[in-house]
Every structure is written in structure tokens, then in C-alpha cells.
């Protein structure tokens, strides 16, 4: 049985509003070809397991992975799909290697949001009898969550707008980001209302793209790279499906997922021990909510940390130095991109958005379902 | 006493999600050549030489990039078929195909893969058999639209006798 699992290679497409020039398979192959080239690995000789991450209803194909087996090396071999956020592909891939069954696993997440309509696709996530007829989508559900969070912890629209200002500023330094900008809080607060208090700039934009990653057992990782990033801890947890069963300002599932990952990683004090975080800011306020769920500050305290500059690239605990999802990353790819960006920080290869401090431990968080029903946390570290 | 029958509620709903699928690099070339030049192109693996339809970026067997294009004959051999008795729907038009009709798998001369399409033949087990020679029929050039419906069907070549 393998003791440790490492990330040994990462490739990401440039995220773009509409990739009309490629099919899903061709888009996936861009990152698969690149990650194999980067690691010098060969599909048939070296890769013994492949895990993809996409969604039937987003791809418009029953069993969305059956059309990409050629490119991901699933032909007459094993390939399985996580129909959850991309972070869970890391979770599942890690378990496969820790079991001793596999040595070298290719992960790939892809989605083209441009090929369909996000409101309709998201509506189909809701219970067909109970809530779907309201026309609910992720944005309207998120609007209820942010209202509850603001009410319970006294968070202001100005504080939440600062997340957008920070992340779109950081995205300017990230070559794969799809949108970026030097905005002011006033500019964010004058962007069009979509579902109050959420405005256009509070919502991660529709994007097309893919991310690939290779995980390896310690023995293999040593042969592949001098700069492996160790998966130190993983955790995953579900919350209730029906929004009415939860206080949406609570983050119990994330606290449990983080607790599991931190125990495995030996992290007792996340505020001190974690150097950088990449979290799933599908919506601006979620960065603050998830920071609290990850224990990076006390409940209700994330906005103050942000205002004090602690979460900026040069700050004490940078959060989303990549620009996060607000910079533009496709749904389903969200979490694999979070883990990829956190890993680049640990490798010291994040380029212009590399944080200024030495990164020993990074945390990545992804979530699936409206209002973060399923949560997945991955803790990464150096030697 | 007569017991009142239990009532069960069910809600009718059409789960209707609109899509616009990008054909991408390989299928765009395939459909443009077919529409503009009446040509059927496949890709040939540089390693194993398999000639693949539909054209696609990677040879699944060898996991290498396909970059050689080869033109195929419009004639081929039927390798499997079915006579359909269900009115299956064309999702691009919403209209059903009127049964009975014949689906066939045809290996075009020069191809390793087979192509599945309609066969324009009487749905009669005496008049269709595995091994029949077929010819691709394209929509008249002026009406072509650049998708797979530009292939109307396969005709069976005349003068064939069912082997005993």
C-alpha cells in the first residue's frame, strides 16, 4: 500500500467565454497532451487509472464520460467519472492510489458552459416535485444564502464587494483567467442586480475549459518530478438537499470535511498552519463563508480579515491569489482548478500570482450542489 | 364499508435543456468536405494505420494524435442491420422516423470503422442481408446544411443476389 500521494503534473486551458473551435474531447485533449508532455509520461505505459469529472446535463450526453474515453486513455482500460465538483476527483484518485491498486492516475475535468443555459441546467438540480416549479437556480438559492449570512453576522454589501475587487485584481496576474479588472467597491456595487443582493460581478461567469492533473504514489512521484506536492489530507461531506432543512449561514458540511482533512494532515491550528487558500467563490460572498467553514477565522470574521488586507496576495493568509472562480472557471472544473492553483503555490510555480510568503501548506476547497451542499477539502504540502 | 381508493399524485414535466454543440476541429472538416465537395474523409492513425470514422483527435488504441486525412469511397459493405418497429425521434427536428425502417452499419471501402445510418431498402428479411453492397446517398448539393443529415441514407447496389 502506498503511504503518500503526490501531485506531479498540472495543465489548464486558458478559460474562455466560448470555445466554438473545439469539441469537448478536443478541449480535454489540450490539457491531457500538455500534462503528459510536462511529466514525460506515456498514456499506455505509465497511466494506470483515469478519472474524469463532468456532468451529464451540462454535457448534454447521458454518461458524459463515454464520449471522451479515447482522449483520456479509457480505451479497453479503466476510466471512471466523478459527477461532482472536480475536487472530488482528487479525493477519489488519492483513495485509489492509497489502496495500493494504482500508481499513477490521470485526472481531468471539463465543461463548456457556453453550450447550454445555466439557469435551466441548475433548475434541474432541484427536487422535481417540491421546488423546481419555482424556477429556482443556483443564483437565486445563493441570494437567499447571502442574505441569511449578512443578517446573522452583520456583513455589509461593501464588505462582500471587496471580494470581487480583490479577486478580479488577482486575476489580472493569472494568464488562464477569463476576466479580470481594476475595480472599486463602488463599481462592483453599481453592476446590474441579478438576485438581490447579488449583482452580475458577484457571480462567476459562464466559461469553457478543462484542467488535467496527474497523481502518483510516492515511489513513482520521486521518479517523475523533483518538486512533488503531497496530498496531506482529504475530506468530504454532504449537507441536506432541501434548503429548508438548513440555516444557510451555517457551514456544517464544510467544517466536517475540513476537520477530516486537517486530522489526516495533522493540522491543529489552521489559522496559523495554512499559508494560502484557494476556495470555491462561485459567488463572491462564498469566499467569506467558506473561509469561516475552513476555520481560517472565527464565524463572521472573514470580512474583517479581508478588510485588513490579510487575504491579499501579499497578506498574512492569501485567499484566492489566482483570482478564484470569479476570474472565470467552468462549473464541475471549479474544484480541480482550486487544487491545481493551490498546488502551483506549493510548487512555487504560480508565476505572477505566486504569493510572497513561503508556502508550506495550502488548502483547496470545492463544492457541488446549490449553496455548497457537498463539500470537499484537500490539504497540500511540501516535503 | 367501501374504502376510499388511495389517490397518488404525479406531476407532468418536460425536462427540456437547449444545447448548441461545437463540432470541433475534426468533425467540422468532415462535414464541410461532405457539404461542399461531396467527399467523405476519415483520419488514419500514424501508428497503427486504423482508418477511423468519425474523424477524431486521438487514436484510442495508440493514444497518438491523428493528423492524416484519407478520402473514402462512397461504397461499402453492410456488416449489421435492424428493421425498426419503434418510431424513434430525430432530436434536431422533433419528428419521428416512420417505422418500419432499416438502420444499417456500413463499412465504407477503405475504412476500418463502420458508419451507422438508414438503409433505403424494403424492410423485408428476404431483401436485406449482412454482406450487401451499399452506396451512400447525399442530399442534393444545393440543399445541404453541413450536418450528418446531409447523408440521406444508403442505397443497396442493384443486381445483388442473397447468398444461400
Coordinates of C-alpha atoms in Angstrom, one line a residue:
Chain A
X1 CA 0.0 0.0 0.0
X2 CA 1.2 3.5 -0.9
X3 CA 1.9 5.8 2.1
X4 CA 1.7 9.1 0.3
X5 CA 0.2 10.5 -2.8
X6 CA 1.7 13.5 -4.8
X7 CA 0.5 15.8 -7.5
X8 CA 3.2 15.5 -10.2
X9 CA 1.7 17.5 -13.1
X10 CA -0.9 20.1 -13.8
X11 CA -2.3 21.6 -17.1
X12 CA -5.1 24.1 -17.5
X13 CA -6.6 25.6 -20.6
X14 CA -7.0 29.3 -20.9
X15 CA -10.6 29.8 -19.7
X16 CA -12.7 31.5 -22.3
X17 CA -16.3 32.5 -22.6
X18 CA -16.9 30.3 -25.7
X19 CA -14.7 27.6 -27.2
X20 CA -16.6 27.2 -30.5
X21 CA -13.4 25.9 -32.1
X22 CA -13.2 22.6 -30.2
X23 CA -15.4 19.8 -29.2
X24 CA -15.4 18.6 -25.5
X25 CA -13.0 15.8 -26.4
X26 CA -10.6 18.1 -28.2
X27 CA -10.7 20.6 -25.3
X28 CA -9.9 17.8 -22.9
X29 CA -7.0 16.6 -25.1
X30 CA -5.4 20.0 -24.9
X31 CA -4.7 19.6 -21.2
X32 CA -4.1 15.8 -21.3
X33 CA -1.5 16.2 -24.1
X34 CA 0.1 19.0 -22.1
X35 CA 0.3 17.2 -18.7
X36 CA 1.8 14.1 -20.3
X37 CA 4.4 16.2 -22.2
X38 CA 5.2 18.1 -19.0
X39 CA 5.7 14.9 -16.9
X40 CA 7.3 12.8 -19.8
X41 CA 4.7 10.1 -19.1
X42 CA 3.1 7.9 -21.7
X43 CA -0.6 7.0 -21.5
X44 CA -0.4 3.3 -22.1
X45 CA 2.9 2.6 -20.3
X46 CA 2.6 4.9 -17.3
X47 CA -1.0 5.9 -16.5
X48 CA -2.8 3.0 -14.8
X49 CA -6.1 4.8 -13.9
X50 CA -8.1 7.7 -15.2
X51 CA -10.8 9.7 -13.5
X52 CA -12.8 12.4 -15.3
X53 CA -15.1 14.9 -13.9
X54 CA -18.0 16.4 -15.8
X55 CA -21.8 16.3 -15.7
X56 CA -24.3 14.6 -18.0
X57 CA -26.7 17.5 -18.0
X58 CA -24.0 20.1 -18.7
X59 CA -22.5 17.9 -21.5
X60 CA -26.0 17.1 -22.9
X61 CA -25.0 13.4 -23.0
X62 CA -26.1 10.5 -20.9
X63 CA -22.9 9.4 -19.1
X64 CA -20.8 12.4 -20.1
X65 CA -17.5 10.5 -19.9
X66 CA -18.3 7.8 -22.5
X67 CA -17.5 10.2 -25.4
X68 CA -14.0 11.1 -24.1
X69 CA -12.6 7.7 -23.4
X70 CA -10.3 8.0 -26.4
X71 CA -8.6 11.1 -25.2
X72 CA -8.4 10.2 -21.5
X73 CA -6.9 6.7 -22.2
X74 CA -10.0 4.8 -21.2
X75 CA -10.0 2.6 -24.3
X76 CA -10.0 -1.1 -23.1
X77 CA -8.9 0.2 -19.7
X78 CA -10.4 1.7 -16.6
X79 CA -11.9 5.1 -16.6
X80 CA -14.5 6.4 -14.1
X81 CA -16.2 9.7 -13.7
X82 CA -17.0 11.8 -10.6
X83 CA -20.2 13.6 -11.3
X84 CA -19.4 16.1 -8.6
X85 CA -17.1 19.0 -8.3
X86 CA -13.5 18.5 -9.6
X87 CA -12.0 18.5 -6.1
X88 CA -13.7 15.1 -5.5
X89 CA -11.8 13.7 -8.4
X90 CA -8.6 14.4 -6.4
X91 CA -10.3 12.8 -3.4
X92 CA -11.2 9.7 -5.3
X93 CA -7.9 9.4 -7.2
X94 CA -6.0 9.7 -3.9
X95 CA -8.0 6.9 -2.4
X96 CA -7.3 4.7 -5.4
X97 CA -3.5 5.2 -5.0
X98 CA -3.6 4.8 -1.2
X99 CA -5.4 1.5 -1.6
X100 CA -2.3 0.2 -3.5
X101 CA -4.3 -0.6 -6.6
X102 CA -2.9 2.2 -8.7
X103 CA 0.4 4.0 -9.0
X104 CA -0.2 6.8 -11.5
X105 CA -3.7 8.4 -12.0
X106 CA -4.7 10.9 -14.6
X107 CA -7.5 13.3 -13.5
X108 CA -9.3 15.6 -16.0
X109 CA -12.3 17.9 -15.5
X110 CA -14.1 19.6 -18.4
X111 CA -17.2 21.6 -19.0
X112 CA -18.5 24.0 -21.7
X113 CA -21.0 26.3 -20.0
X114 CA -21.4 28.1 -23.3
X115 CA -23.2 25.2 -25.0
X116 CA -26.4 25.4 -22.9
X117 CA -28.2 27.6 -20.4
X118 CA -27.0 27.7 -16.8
X119 CA -30.4 28.7 -15.3
X120 CA -32.2 25.7 -16.9
X121 CA -29.4 23.3 -16.1
X122 CA -29.3 24.5 -12.5
X123 CA -33.0 24.3 -12.2
X124 CA -32.9 20.6 -12.9
X125 CA -30.8 20.1 -9.7
X126 CA -33.9 20.9 -7.6
X127 CA -36.5 18.4 -6.5
X128 CA -38.9 18.0 -9.4
X129 CA -42.0 17.9 -7.3
X130 CA -41.1 20.3 -4.5
X131 CA -39.1 23.3 -5.6
X132 CA -38.4 23.0 -9.3
X133 CA -41.6 24.7 -10.5
X134 CA -40.4 27.9 -8.7
X135 CA -37.8 28.2 -11.5
X136 CA -35.1 28.2 -8.8
X137 CA -31.5 28.2 -9.9
X138 CA -28.1 28.3 -8.1
X139 CA -28.1 32.1 -8.2
X140 CA -31.5 32.5 -6.6
X141 CA -30.6 30.0 -3.9
X142 CA -27.3 31.7 -3.3
X143 CA -29.1 35.0 -2.9
X144 CA -31.1 33.5 0.0
X145 CA -27.8 32.2 1.5
X146 CA -26.0 35.5 1.3
X147 CA -29.0 37.3 2.8
X148 CA -29.0 34.9 5.7
X149 CA -25.2 35.2 6.1
X150 CA -25.4 39.1 6.1
X151 CA -28.3 39.1 8.6
X152 CA -26.7 36.6 11.0
X153 CA -23.2 38.1 11.1
X154 CA -23.9 41.7 10.2
X155 CA -21.9 41.5 6.9
X156 CA -22.4 44.5 4.6
X157 CA -22.6 44.7 0.8
X158 CA -19.5 46.8 0.8
X159 CA -17.5 44.1 2.6
X160 CA -18.7 41.4 0.1
X161 CA -17.9 43.7 -2.9
X162 CA -14.3 43.7 -1.7
X163 CA -14.0 40.0 -2.5
X164 CA -14.8 40.9 -6.2
X165 CA -12.3 43.8 -6.1
X166 CA -9.6 41.6 -4.7
X167 CA -10.2 38.5 -6.9
X168 CA -10.6 40.3 -10.2
X169 CA -7.4 42.3 -9.3
X170 CA -5.6 39.0 -8.7
X171 CA -7.0 37.5 -11.9
X172 CA -5.1 40.2 -13.8
X173 CA -1.9 38.3 -12.8
X174 CA -3.3 34.9 -13.9
X175 CA -2.8 34.0 -17.6
X176 CA -5.6 31.4 -17.6
X177 CA -8.3 33.7 -16.1
X178 CA -11.1 34.7 -18.3
X179 CA -12.0 38.0 -16.7
X180 CA -10.1 40.5 -14.5
X181 CA -10.0 44.2 -13.7
X182 CA -9.1 47.1 -11.5
X183 CA -12.4 47.7 -9.9
X184 CA -13.6 49.8 -7.0
X185 CA -16.2 48.8 -4.4
X186 CA -18.5 51.4 -5.9
X187 CA -18.1 49.9 -9.3
X188 CA -19.0 46.4 -8.0
X189 CA -22.0 47.8 -6.2
X190 CA -23.2 49.5 -9.4
X191 CA -23.1 46.4 -11.5
X192 CA -26.6 45.2 -12.5
X193 CA -28.6 43.4 -9.8
X194 CA -29.4 39.7 -10.7
X195 CA -30.9 38.4 -7.5
X196 CA -30.6 41.0 -4.7
X197 CA -28.1 41.5 -3.1
X198 CA -26.2 39.5 -5.8
X199 CA -25.0 41.5 -8.8
X200 CA -23.5 40.5 -12.1
X201 CA -20.0 40.9 -10.8
X202 CA -20.7 38.7 -7.7
X203 CA -21.3 35.7 -9.9
X204 CA -18.7 33.5 -11.6
X205 CA -19.2 34.0 -15.3
X206 CA -20.1 31.3 -17.9
X207 CA -16.8 29.8 -19.1
X208 CA -15.4 26.9 -21.1
X209 CA -12.3 25.0 -20.2
X210 CA -10.6 22.0 -18.8
X211 CA -7.9 21.0 -16.2
X212 CA -5.8 17.9 -16.0
X213 CA -3.7 16.7 -13.2
X214 CA -1.5 13.6 -12.5
X215 CA -1.4 11.9 -9.1
X216 CA 1.3 9.4 -8.2
X217 CA 2.3 7.1 -5.4
X218 CA 5.4 8.3 -3.5
X219 CA 7.7 5.8 -5.3
X220 CA 6.5 6.9 -8.7
X221 CA 6.4 10.6 -7.8
X222 CA 10.1 10.6 -6.9
X223 CA 10.9 9.3 -10.4
X224 CA 8.7 11.8 -12.2
X225 CA 9.5 15.1 -10.5
X226 CA 11.9 16.8 -8.1
X227 CA 9.0 19.0 -7.0
X228 CA 6.1 16.8 -5.9
X229 CA 3.2 18.4 -4.0
X230 CA 2.0 16.0 -1.3
X231 CA -1.7 15.4 -0.6
X232 CA -1.6 15.7 3.1
X233 CA -5.3 15.4 3.9
X234 CA -8.6 14.9 2.2
X235 CA -12.2 15.2 3.5
X236 CA -15.7 15.3 2.0
X237 CA -19.1 15.7 3.5
X238 CA -22.7 16.3 2.4
X239 CA -25.3 18.7 3.9
X240 CA -29.1 18.5 3.5
X241 CA -30.5 18.7 0.0
X242 CA -33.6 20.7 0.9
X243 CA -32.6 24.3 1.6
X244 CA -35.4 24.4 4.2
X245 CA -33.5 21.9 6.4
X246 CA -30.6 24.2 6.8
X247 CA -29.7 27.6 8.2
X248 CA -27.9 28.6 5.1
X249 CA -25.5 30.7 7.1
X250 CA -24.2 27.6 8.7
X251 CA -21.3 25.6 7.2
X252 CA -21.5 22.3 9.0
X253 CA -20.6 20.1 6.0
X254 CA -17.5 22.2 5.2
X255 CA -16.5 22.1 8.9
X256 CA -16.7 18.3 8.9
X257 CA -14.9 17.9 5.6
X258 CA -12.2 20.3 6.8
X259 CA -12.0 18.5 10.1
X260 CA -11.4 15.2 8.4
X261 CA -8.7 16.7 6.1
X262 CA -7.0 18.5 8.9
X263 CA -6.9 15.5 11.1
X264 CA -5.2 13.5 8.3
X265 CA -2.8 16.3 7.7
X266 CA -2.0 16.8 11.4
X267 CA -3.3 20.4 11.3
X268 CA -4.4 21.6 14.7
X269 CA -4.4 25.3 14.1
X270 CA -5.5 26.1 10.5
X271 CA -5.2 29.9 11.1
X272 CA -1.5 29.5 11.9
X273 CA -0.5 26.5 9.8
X274 CA -2.2 27.2 6.5
X275 CA -0.2 29.5 4.3
X276 CA -2.6 30.0 1.3
X277 CA -6.1 29.0 0.4
X278 CA -7.9 28.5 -2.9
X279 CA -11.7 28.3 -2.2
X280 CA -14.8 27.9 -4.3
X281 CA -16.1 31.5 -4.8
X282 CA -18.8 30.6 -7.3
X283 CA -20.4 33.7 -5.7
X284 CA -18.4 36.5 -4.0
X285 CA -19.8 36.0 -0.5
X286 CA -19.0 32.3 -0.6
X287 CA -15.3 33.1 -0.3
X288 CA -16.0 34.6 3.2
X289 CA -18.4 31.9 4.2
X290 CA -16.0 29.1 3.2
X291 CA -13.0 30.8 4.9
X292 CA -15.0 30.5 8.1
X293 CA -16.0 26.9 7.4
X294 CA -12.4 26.1 6.8
X295 CA -11.5 27.6 10.2
X296 CA -9.3 30.3 8.8
X297 CA -11.0 32.7 11.1
X298 CA -13.9 32.7 13.6
X299 CA -17.6 32.6 12.3
X300 CA -18.5 36.0 10.9
X301 CA -14.8 37.1 11.0
X302 CA -13.8 36.7 7.3
X303 CA -14.9 40.1 6.1
X304 CA -12.7 41.8 8.8
X305 CA -9.8 39.7 7.7
X306 CA -10.4 40.8 4.1
X307 CA -10.7 44.5 5.0
X308 CA -7.5 44.3 7.0
X309 CA -5.7 43.1 3.8
X310 CA -4.8 39.7 5.4
X311 CA -6.2 37.7 2.4
X312 CA -4.4 39.7 -0.4
X313 CA -1.5 38.2 -2.3
X314 CA 0.9 40.0 0.0
X315 CA -1.2 39.3 3.1
X316 CA -0.8 37.0 6.1
X317 CA -3.1 34.4 4.7
X318 CA -3.7 34.9 1.0
X319 CA -7.1 33.6 -0.3
X320 CA -7.7 33.0 -4.0
X321 CA -4.5 34.6 -5.3
X322 CA -5.4 33.1 -8.6
X323 CA -8.5 35.3 -8.8
X324 CA -10.7 32.4 -7.8
X325 CA -13.7 31.3 -9.7
X326 CA -14.8 35.0 -10.2
X327 CA -12.0 35.2 -12.7
X328 CA -13.8 32.6 -14.7
X329 CA -13.6 28.8 -14.4
X330 CA -16.3 26.4 -15.6
X331 CA -18.6 24.6 -13.1
X332 CA -17.5 21.0 -12.5
X333 CA -14.0 22.1 -13.2
X334 CA -14.1 24.5 -10.2
X335 CA -12.5 22.2 -7.7
X336 CA -9.8 20.7 -9.8
X337 CA -8.8 24.2 -10.7
X338 CA -8.8 25.1 -6.9
X339 CA -6.5 22.2 -6.2
X340 CA -4.3 23.0 -9.2
X341 CA -3.9 26.6 -8.2
X342 CA -3.1 25.6 -4.6
X343 CA -0.6 23.1 -5.8
X344 CA 1.1 25.7 -8.1
X345 CA 1.5 27.9 -5.0
X346 CA 3.2 25.0 -3.1
X347 CA 5.5 24.3 -6.1
X348 CA 6.4 28.0 -6.3
X349 CA 5.2 27.9 -9.9
X350 CA 2.2 30.2 -9.8
X351 CA 4.0 32.9 -11.8
X352 CA 2.9 36.5 -11.4
X353 CA 0.2 35.4 -8.8
X354 CA 2.7 33.5 -6.6
X355 CA 2.2 34.6 -3.1
X356 CA 5.1 36.5 -1.4
X357 CA 5.4 34.2 1.6
X358 CA 7.0 30.7 1.7
X359 CA 4.1 28.2 1.1
X360 CA 4.5 25.0 3.1
X361 CA 0.8 24.2 3.5
X362 CA -2.0 25.1 1.1
X363 CA -5.7 24.3 1.3
X364 CA -8.1 23.9 -1.6
X365 CA -11.9 23.6 -1.3
X366 CA -14.6 22.7 -3.8
X367 CA -18.3 22.2 -3.5
X368 CA -21.2 20.8 -5.6
X369 CA -24.9 21.5 -5.5
X370 CA -26.6 24.7 -4.6
X371 CA -25.4 26.6 -1.5
X372 CA -22.5 24.2 -1.1
X373 CA -24.4 21.1 -0.3
X374 CA -21.4 18.8 -0.9
X375 CA -18.0 20.0 0.3
X376 CA -14.6 18.6 -0.4
X377 CA -11.3 19.8 1.2
X378 CA -7.8 19.0 0.0
X379 CA -4.7 19.9 2.1
X380 CA -1.4 20.1 0.2
X381 CA 2.1 20.4 1.4
X382 CA 5.8 20.4 0.7
X383 CA 8.2 17.7 1.9
Chain B
X1 CA -67.8 -0.4 4.3
X2 CA -66.2 0.6 1.0
X3 CA -62.7 2.1 1.4
X4 CA -61.9 5.2 -0.5
X5 CA -59.2 4.5 -3.0
X6 CA -55.8 6.0 -2.3
X7 CA -55.0 8.9 -4.6
X8 CA -51.5 9.2 -5.9
X9 CA -50.2 12.5 -7.4
X10 CA -47.7 12.7 -10.2
X11 CA -46.6 15.9 -11.9
X12 CA -46.0 16.1 -15.7
X13 CA -42.9 17.9 -16.7
X14 CA -40.7 18.1 -19.8
X15 CA -37.1 18.4 -18.9
X16 CA -36.0 20.5 -21.8
X17 CA -32.4 21.7 -21.9
X18 CA -31.3 23.5 -25.0
X19 CA -27.8 22.9 -26.4
X20 CA -25.6 24.1 -29.2
X21 CA -22.8 21.6 -29.6
X22 CA -19.5 22.6 -31.1
X23 CA -18.5 20.0 -33.7
X24 CA -14.8 20.9 -33.2
X25 CA -11.8 20.6 -35.4
X26 CA -12.2 17.1 -36.8
X27 CA -16.0 16.9 -37.4
X28 CA -16.2 20.4 -38.7
X29 CA -13.7 19.4 -41.5
X30 CA -15.6 16.2 -42.1
X31 CA -19.0 18.0 -42.5
X32 CA -17.6 20.9 -44.6
X33 CA -15.9 18.5 -47.1
X34 CA -19.1 16.5 -47.3
X35 CA -21.3 19.6 -47.8
X36 CA -19.1 21.5 -50.3
X37 CA -17.2 18.7 -52.1
X38 CA -19.3 15.6 -51.6
X39 CA -16.3 13.9 -50.1
X40 CA -16.2 11.6 -47.1
X41 CA -13.0 12.0 -45.1
X42 CA -11.7 9.8 -42.3
X43 CA -8.5 10.0 -40.2
X44 CA -5.7 7.5 -40.3
X45 CA -3.6 6.7 -37.2
X46 CA 0.1 7.4 -37.9
X47 CA 1.0 4.4 -35.7
X48 CA -1.5 1.5 -36.3
X49 CA -2.9 2.7 -39.6
X50 CA -6.6 2.3 -38.5
X51 CA -8.8 4.5 -40.7
X52 CA -11.4 6.0 -38.2
X53 CA -14.9 7.4 -38.6
X54 CA -16.0 9.7 -37.3
X55 CA -12.7 11.6 -37.6
X56 CA -11.4 12.3 -34.1
X57 CA -8.3 13.8 -32.4
X58 CA -6.8 10.7 -30.9
X59 CA -6.4 7.1 -31.9
X60 CA -7.9 5.2 -28.9
X61 CA -5.7 2.2 -29.5
X62 CA -2.3 4.0 -29.7
X63 CA -3.2 7.3 -27.9
X64 CA -1.4 9.4 -30.5
X65 CA -2.8 12.4 -32.3
X66 CA -4.5 11.7 -35.7
X67 CA -3.3 14.1 -38.3
X68 CA -3.6 12.2 -41.6
X69 CA -6.8 12.6 -43.6
X70 CA -7.9 10.0 -46.2
X71 CA -10.8 10.1 -48.6
X72 CA -13.2 7.2 -48.5
X73 CA -15.2 5.6 -51.3
X74 CA -19.0 6.2 -51.2
X75 CA -19.5 2.4 -51.5
X76 CA -19.2 -0.1 -48.7
X77 CA -20.5 -3.3 -47.2
X78 CA -23.3 -3.9 -44.7
X79 CA -22.0 -5.5 -41.6
X80 CA -25.1 -5.4 -39.4
X81 CA -28.7 -4.1 -39.7
X82 CA -32.0 -3.9 -37.8
X83 CA -35.6 -3.4 -39.0
X84 CA -37.1 -0.9 -36.6
X85 CA -40.7 -1.1 -35.4
X86 CA -40.4 1.9 -33.0
X87 CA -40.9 5.5 -34.3
X88 CA -37.7 6.9 -32.9
X89 CA -37.3 10.7 -32.9
X90 CA -34.8 12.9 -34.7
X91 CA -33.8 15.3 -31.9
X92 CA -32.9 18.1 -34.3
X93 CA -36.4 18.1 -35.8
X94 CA -38.5 16.6 -33.1
X95 CA -40.1 14.4 -35.8
X96 CA -40.3 10.6 -35.6
X97 CA -38.8 8.3 -38.3
X98 CA -41.8 6.4 -39.6
X99 CA -41.5 2.6 -38.9
X100 CA -40.8 0.2 -40.3
X101 CA -37.4 1.4 -41.4
X102 CA -33.9 0.0 -41.6
X103 CA -30.7 1.0 -39.7
X104 CA -27.5 -0.4 -41.1
X105 CA -23.8 -0.4 -40.2
X106 CA -21.8 0.0 -43.3
X107 CA -18.0 -0.3 -43.7
X108 CA -17.1 2.1 -46.5
X109 CA -14.3 0.8 -48.7
X110 CA -11.0 1.9 -47.2
X111 CA -12.3 2.4 -43.7
X112 CA -11.6 0.4 -40.5
X113 CA -14.7 1.8 -38.7
X114 CA -18.3 1.3 -39.8
X115 CA -20.8 4.1 -40.3
X116 CA -24.4 3.7 -38.9
X117 CA -27.2 5.2 -41.0
X118 CA -30.5 4.5 -42.6
X119 CA -30.7 1.9 -45.4
X120 CA -33.2 2.7 -48.2
X121 CA -34.4 -0.8 -48.7
X122 CA -37.7 -2.6 -48.2
X123 CA -37.9 -3.8 -44.6
X124 CA -38.1 -7.4 -45.6
X125 CA -35.7 -10.0 -44.3
X126 CA -35.6 -11.6 -47.8
X127 CA -34.3 -8.3 -49.3
X128 CA -31.6 -7.3 -46.9
X129 CA -28.6 -9.3 -45.6
X130 CA -25.2 -8.9 -44.0
X131 CA -22.6 -8.5 -46.7
X132 CA -24.8 -6.4 -49.1
X133 CA -23.0 -3.8 -51.0
X134 CA -24.3 -0.3 -50.4
X135 CA -23.8 3.2 -51.7
X136 CA -24.0 6.5 -49.8
X137 CA -26.7 9.0 -51.0
X138 CA -26.1 12.6 -50.1
X139 CA -28.7 15.4 -50.1
X140 CA -28.7 17.4 -53.4
X141 CA -25.8 19.8 -53.1
X142 CA -27.9 23.0 -53.2
X143 CA -29.9 21.8 -50.1
X144 CA -27.0 20.6 -47.9
X145 CA -26.8 22.1 -44.4
X146 CA -23.5 20.9 -43.0
X147 CA -24.6 18.2 -40.5
X148 CA -24.9 14.4 -40.6
X149 CA -28.4 14.7 -42.2
X150 CA -26.6 15.6 -45.5
X151 CA -26.2 11.8 -45.7
X152 CA -29.8 10.9 -46.6
X153 CA -29.3 7.1 -46.5
X154 CA -27.5 4.2 -48.1
X155 CA -29.0 2.6 -51.2
X156 CA -28.3 -1.1 -51.8
X157 CA -26.5 -1.7 -55.1
X158 CA -28.8 -3.2 -57.7
X159 CA -28.4 -6.8 -59.1
X160 CA -27.3 -8.5 -55.8
X161 CA -28.4 -12.0 -55.0
X162 CA -28.8 -13.2 -51.4
X163 CA -26.1 -15.8 -50.7
X164 CA -27.5 -19.2 -49.8

